[in-house]
mmCIF file of C-alpha atoms in Angstrom:
data_model
loop_
_atom_site.group_PDB
_atom_site.id
_atom_site.type_symbol
_atom_site.label_atom_id
_atom_site.label_comp_id
_atom_site.label_asym_id
_atom_site.label_seq_id
_atom_site.Cartn_x
_atom_site.Cartn_y
_atom_site.Cartn_z
ATOM 1 C CA ALA A 158 -34.306 128.934 -85.374
ATOM 2 C CA GLY A 159 -31.058 127.274 -85.351
ATOM 3 C CA PRO A 160 -29.429 124.255 -87.426
ATOM 4 C CA PRO A 161 -31.816 121.280 -88.258
ATOM 5 C CA LEU A 162 -31.877 118.763 -85.700
ATOM 6 C CA PRO A 163 -29.973 115.852 -86.129
ATOM 7 C CA PRO A 164 -31.742 112.153 -87.321
ATOM 8 C CA ALA A 165 -32.854 110.001 -84.772
ATOM 9 C CA GLY A 166 -29.966 107.648 -85.208
ATOM 10 C CA PRO A 167 -29.554 104.163 -84.789
ATOM 11 C CA PRO A 168 -32.004 102.196 -82.298
ATOM 12 C CA LEU A 169 -31.271 102.914 -78.719
ATOM 13 C CA GLY A 170 -28.514 100.738 -77.196
ATOM 14 C CA ASN A 171 -26.638 100.438 -80.609
ATOM 15 C CA ARG A 172 -22.731 100.730 -79.631
ATOM 16 C CA GLY A 173 -22.101 103.119 -82.600
ATOM 17 C CA VAL A 174 -24.011 105.948 -80.730
ATOM 18 C CA PRO A 175 -21.827 107.768 -78.244
ATOM 19 C CA PRO A 176 -22.473 106.899 -74.628
ATOM 20 C CA LEU A 177 -23.854 110.196 -73.698
ATOM 21 C CA ALA A 178 -26.174 110.206 -76.521
ATOM 22 C CA ASP A 179 -27.505 106.765 -75.646
ATOM 23 C CA VAL A 180 -27.977 107.612 -72.212
ATOM 24 C CA VAL A 181 -30.092 110.675 -73.168
ATOM 25 C CA ARG A 182 -32.247 108.943 -75.577
ATOM 26 C CA ALA A 183 -32.878 106.634 -72.796
ATOM 27 C CA SER A 184 -33.458 108.818 -70.330
ATOM 28 C CA ASN A 185 -36.142 110.419 -72.599
ATOM 29 C CA GLU A 186 -38.073 106.996 -73.185
ATOM 30 C CA VAL A 187 -38.284 106.655 -69.504
ATOM 31 C CA ALA A 188 -39.573 110.201 -69.105
ATOM 32 C CA ARG A 189 -42.037 109.649 -71.825
ATOM 33 C CA THR A 190 -43.848 106.542 -70.351
ATOM 34 C CA SER A 191 -45.605 105.588 -67.013
ATOM 35 C CA SER A 192 -45.282 101.838 -67.564
ATOM 36 C CA ARG A 193 -42.656 100.459 -65.192
ATOM 37 C CA LEU A 194 -42.135 97.757 -67.547
ATOM 38 C CA ALA A 195 -41.370 99.985 -70.076
ATOM 39 C CA LYS A 196 -38.986 102.011 -68.104
ATOM 40 C CA VAL A 197 -36.986 98.965 -66.941
ATOM 41 C CA ALA A 198 -36.645 97.484 -70.539
ATOM 42 C CA ALA A 199 -35.411 101.127 -71.824
ATOM 43 C CA LEU A 200 -32.828 101.240 -69.007
ATOM 44 C CA ALA A 201 -31.655 97.542 -69.327
ATOM 45 C CA GLU A 202 -31.138 97.887 -73.019
ATOM 46 C CA CYS A 203 -28.979 100.974 -72.503
ATOM 47 C CA MET A 204 -26.725 99.381 -69.747
ATOM 48 C CA LYS A 205 -26.221 96.296 -72.144
ATOM 49 C CA ARG A 206 -24.441 98.462 -74.432
ATOM 50 C CA LEU A 207 -22.224 100.307 -72.016
ATOM 51 C CA ASP A 208 -18.788 99.253 -70.477
ATOM 52 C CA PRO A 209 -18.542 98.562 -67.229
ATOM 53 C CA ASP A 210 -16.613 101.551 -66.039
ATOM 54 C CA GLU A 211 -19.253 103.448 -68.235
ATOM 55 C CA VAL A 212 -22.083 102.375 -66.004
ATOM 56 C CA GLU A 213 -21.224 103.473 -62.942
ATOM 57 C CA ILE A 214 -21.483 107.018 -64.543
ATOM 58 C CA ALA A 215 -24.551 106.244 -66.169
ATOM 59 C CA ILE A 216 -26.295 104.772 -63.232
ATOM 60 C CA PRO A 217 -26.386 108.356 -61.480
ATOM 61 C CA PHE A 218 -27.130 110.388 -64.737
ATOM 62 C CA LEU A 219 -30.208 108.433 -65.172
ATOM 63 C CA SER A 220 -31.576 108.802 -61.550
ATOM 64 C CA GLY A 221 -30.889 112.420 -62.216
ATOM 65 C CA ASP A 222 -27.658 112.813 -60.127
ATOM 66 C CA ASN A 223 -23.859 112.767 -60.782
ATOM 67 C CA ARG A 224 -20.849 111.432 -59.012
ATOM 68 C CA GLN A 225 -19.373 114.726 -57.827
ATOM 69 C CA GLY A 226 -22.441 116.194 -55.914
ATOM 70 C CA LYS A 227 -23.916 119.399 -56.335
ATOM 71 C CA LEU A 228 -21.765 121.568 -58.800
ATOM 72 C CA THR A 229 -23.260 124.981 -57.642
ATOM 73 C CA ILE A 230 -23.483 126.100 -61.065
ATOM 74 C CA GLY A 231 -26.341 128.615 -61.349
ATOM 75 C CA TYR A 232 -28.683 129.219 -64.201
ATOM 76 C CA ALA A 233 -26.902 132.238 -65.194
ATOM 77 C CA MET A 234 -24.048 130.575 -66.197
ATOM 78 C CA LEU A 235 -25.864 127.760 -68.054
ATOM 79 C CA ARG A 236 -27.688 130.177 -70.177
ATOM 80 C CA SER A 237 -24.631 132.028 -70.881
ATOM 81 C CA ALA A 238 -23.290 128.805 -72.118
ATOM 82 C CA ARG A 239 -25.853 127.631 -74.379
ATOM 83 C CA PHE A 240 -24.180 128.259 -77.759
ATOM 84 C CA THR A 241 -25.092 126.534 -80.999
ATOM 85 C CA PRO A 242 -25.594 122.921 -80.585
ATOM 86 C CA ALA A 243 -23.228 120.161 -82.316
ATOM 87 C CA VAL A 244 -24.982 118.778 -85.340
ATOM 88 C CA ALA A 245 -24.369 114.959 -84.245
ATOM 89 C CA PRO A 246 -23.593 113.344 -80.945
ATOM 90 C CA SER A 247 -19.744 112.915 -79.936
ATOM 91 C CA LEU A 248 -19.550 113.602 -76.213
ATOM 92 C CA SER A 249 -18.470 110.097 -74.164
ATOM 93 C CA LEU A 250 -19.522 109.595 -70.627
ATOM 94 C CA HIS A 251 -16.337 109.892 -69.403
ATOM 95 C CA GLU A 252 -15.659 113.305 -70.983
ATOM 96 C CA VAL A 253 -18.846 114.570 -69.229
ATOM 97 C CA ASP A 254 -17.654 113.007 -65.744
ATOM 98 C CA ALA A 255 -13.948 114.327 -66.283
ATOM 99 C CA THR A 256 -15.647 117.914 -66.929
ATOM 100 C CA PHE A 257 -17.717 117.462 -63.639
ATOM 101 C CA ASP A 258 -14.609 116.813 -61.663
ATOM 102 C CA GLN A 259 -12.935 119.675 -62.896
ATOM 103 C CA LEU A 260 -15.887 121.704 -62.026
ATOM 104 C CA LYS A 261 -16.205 120.481 -58.737
ATOM 105 C CA GLN A 262 -12.356 121.343 -58.324
ATOM 106 C CA THR A 263 -12.125 124.606 -59.629
ATOM 107 C CA LYS A 264 -12.357 127.274 -56.561
ATOM 108 C CA GLY A 265 -10.925 130.492 -55.610
ATOM 109 C CA LYS A 266 -10.202 133.518 -57.349
ATOM 110 C CA GLY A 267 -10.694 133.368 -60.975
ATOM 111 C CA SER A 268 -13.080 130.004 -60.727
ATOM 112 C CA ALA A 269 -16.112 131.704 -62.115
ATOM 113 C CA ALA A 270 -14.554 132.093 -65.440
ATOM 114 C CA ARG A 271 -12.572 128.904 -65.408
ATOM 115 C CA ARG A 272 -16.015 127.362 -64.854
ATOM 116 C CA GLU A 273 -17.832 129.064 -67.124
ATOM 117 C CA ALA A 274 -15.074 128.186 -69.804
ATOM 118 C CA LEU A 275 -15.504 124.603 -68.879
ATOM 119 C CA ILE A 276 -19.614 124.904 -69.072
ATOM 120 C CA LYS A 277 -18.902 126.305 -72.677
ATOM 121 C CA ASP A 278 -16.848 123.886 -74.005
ATOM 122 C CA LEU A 279 -18.790 121.046 -73.070
ATOM 123 C CA PHE A 280 -22.100 122.805 -74.221
ATOM 124 C CA GLU A 281 -20.470 123.501 -77.855
ATOM 125 C CA LYS A 282 -19.818 119.900 -78.186
ATOM 126 C CA SER A 283 -23.441 118.791 -77.010
ATOM 127 C CA THR A 284 -26.501 118.250 -79.328
ATOM 128 C CA ILE A 285 -29.510 120.087 -78.357
ATOM 129 C CA ASP A 286 -31.025 117.117 -76.416
ATOM 130 C CA GLU A 287 -27.869 116.701 -74.819
ATOM 131 C CA GLN A 288 -27.628 120.508 -73.847
ATOM 132 C CA SER A 289 -31.006 119.681 -72.348
ATOM 133 C CA PHE A 290 -30.433 116.858 -70.540
ATOM 134 C CA LEU A 291 -27.152 118.288 -69.036
ATOM 135 C CA ALA A 292 -28.556 121.620 -68.126
ATOM 136 C CA ARG A 293 -31.528 119.838 -65.979
ATOM 137 C CA LEU A 294 -28.979 117.397 -64.628
ATOM 138 C CA ILE A 295 -26.461 120.080 -63.189
ATOM 139 C CA VAL A 296 -29.072 122.025 -61.420
ATOM 140 C CA GLY A 297 -30.939 119.139 -60.179
ATOM 141 C CA GLU A 298 -33.815 119.128 -62.191
ATOM 142 C CA LEU A 299 -33.680 115.801 -64.199
ATOM 143 C CA ARG A 300 -36.794 113.992 -63.266
ATOM 144 C CA GLN A 301 -37.688 111.337 -65.490
ATOM 145 C CA GLY A 302 -39.026 108.577 -63.249
ATOM 146 C CA ALA A 303 -35.955 106.224 -63.036
ATOM 147 C CA LEU A 304 -36.309 105.593 -59.248
ATOM 148 C CA GLU A 305 -33.934 103.264 -57.586
ATOM 149 C CA GLY A 306 -36.187 100.294 -57.265
ATOM 150 C CA ILE A 307 -36.760 100.493 -61.391
ATOM 151 C CA MET A 308 -32.960 101.077 -61.436
ATOM 152 C CA LEU A 309 -32.306 97.789 -59.420
ATOM 153 C CA ASP A 310 -34.955 95.875 -61.699
ATOM 154 C CA ALA A 311 -33.086 97.223 -64.564
ATOM 155 C CA VAL A 312 -29.704 96.319 -63.709
ATOM 156 C CA ALA A 313 -31.233 92.610 -63.076
ATOM 157 C CA ALA A 314 -32.487 92.445 -66.524
ATOM 158 C CA ALA A 315 -29.738 93.664 -68.172
ATOM 159 C CA SER A 316 -27.073 91.063 -66.422
ATOM 160 C CA GLY A 317 -29.642 88.421 -66.605
ATOM 161 C CA LEU A 318 -29.619 88.040 -62.819
ATOM 162 C CA LYS A 319 -32.369 87.870 -60.076
ATOM 163 C CA ALA A 320 -33.976 91.109 -58.728
ATOM 164 C CA ALA A 321 -33.592 89.791 -55.167
ATOM 165 C CA GLU A 322 -29.705 89.226 -55.691
ATOM 166 C CA VAL A 323 -29.344 92.623 -57.125
ATOM 167 C CA ARG A 324 -31.236 94.240 -54.323
ATOM 168 C CA ARG A 325 -29.283 92.230 -51.677
ATOM 169 C CA ALA A 326 -25.844 93.265 -53.188
ATOM 170 C CA ALA A 327 -26.953 97.199 -53.493
ATOM 171 C CA THR A 328 -28.037 97.204 -50.035
ATOM 172 C CA PHE A 329 -24.899 95.961 -48.686
ATOM 173 C CA ALA A 330 -22.916 98.073 -51.261
ATOM 174 C CA GLY A 331 -24.767 101.180 -50.265
ATOM 175 C CA GLY A 332 -25.478 101.995 -53.717
ATOM 176 C CA VAL A 333 -26.452 100.726 -57.047
ATOM 177 C CA ALA A 334 -23.629 101.733 -59.416
ATOM 178 C CA GLN A 335 -20.995 99.882 -58.078
ATOM 179 C CA VAL A 336 -23.509 96.764 -58.194
ATOM 180 C CA ALA A 337 -24.268 97.380 -61.759
ATOM 181 C CA ARG A 338 -20.287 97.679 -62.746
ATOM 182 C CA ALA A 339 -19.975 94.217 -61.311
ATOM 183 C CA ALA A 340 -23.189 92.600 -62.556
ATOM 184 C CA LEU A 341 -22.813 93.911 -66.055
ATOM 185 C CA ALA A 342 -19.136 92.704 -66.096
ATOM 186 C CA GLY A 343 -20.120 89.229 -65.015
ATOM 187 C CA GLU A 344 -18.700 89.202 -61.517
ATOM 188 C CA PRO A 345 -20.195 87.254 -58.655
ATOM 189 C CA LEU A 346 -21.913 89.569 -56.334
ATOM 190 C CA GLU A 347 -21.460 87.469 -53.407
ATOM 191 C CA ARG A 348 -18.385 89.806 -52.538
ATOM 192 C CA PHE A 349 -20.811 92.660 -51.268
ATOM 193 C CA SER A 350 -21.349 92.001 -47.828
ATOM 194 C CA ILE A 351 -22.128 93.547 -44.380
ATOM 195 C CA ARG A 352 -18.542 95.302 -43.452
ATOM 196 C CA LEU A 353 -17.545 97.144 -40.357
ATOM 197 C CA MET A 354 -17.682 100.952 -41.087
ATOM 198 C CA GLN A 355 -19.731 100.588 -44.229
ATOM 199 C CA PRO A 356 -23.021 101.949 -44.073
ATOM 200 C CA VAL A 357 -25.812 99.778 -45.671
ATOM 201 C CA LEU A 358 -29.123 101.003 -47.654
ATOM 202 C CA PRO A 359 -32.073 101.318 -44.931
ATOM 203 C CA MET A 360 -34.645 98.679 -44.980
ATOM 204 C CA LEU A 361 -38.480 98.737 -44.233
ATOM 205 C CA ALA A 362 -38.888 97.403 -40.795
ATOM 206 C CA GLN A 363 -41.654 94.950 -39.915
ATOM 207 C CA PRO A 364 -43.906 94.987 -37.044
ATOM 208 C CA ALA A 365 -43.587 93.212 -34.058
ATOM 209 C CA GLU A 366 -45.579 92.701 -30.805
ATOM 210 C CA ASP A 367 -42.460 93.533 -28.572
ATOM 211 C CA VAL A 368 -38.430 93.223 -28.635
ATOM 212 C CA ALA A 369 -38.520 89.671 -27.717
ATOM 213 C CA ALA A 370 -40.717 88.873 -30.721
ATOM 214 C CA ALA A 371 -38.479 90.572 -32.923
ATOM 215 C CA LEU A 372 -35.364 89.088 -31.780
ATOM 216 C CA ALA A 373 -37.087 85.404 -31.999
ATOM 217 C CA GLU A 374 -38.196 86.394 -35.809
ATOM 218 C CA LEU A 375 -34.672 87.384 -36.220
#
């Protein structure tokens, strides 16, 4: 049956909880509720307790993604890496992010063994909840309902900014993570603007009678 599960710990957002454990708990709370307001509140509370450089890692994690993209880790390797979980949480977001960097960069002859060793080391430091979270994150099956619109509202709630201001900045920045870092660090979002060769997030079009009418509206 394995070791007993660790206690639930302090309330979500307590800075004494290692950041990965805090993110996992927020993810679980978001997955358990269908309420948009509850999802936003759980995400915002988690973000408030993270350092700005942690936020850029946490935002993709909470959206079921990571900064490195696909890690090409299969189920067989994850199953072989599932050792006895840690009793108490200790992993930081930076440790997980660094491991993902190493996994992405490890290629060539003997890479399978090196990648398996990296996964094993990561999972041995993870609690049972963290193991479940990381496994689903790695294979792209983390679905907890933290969609982009909800994430933007959570960033606004955590930073005390207007949601429209955060959405506008994210559109020009091409993503949420760097805007969240700036917002939670108290930096002005005006620096996010349209720039040459920088993609912007697509926006829903509004119908017009013809090109002339569209141009007149603009």
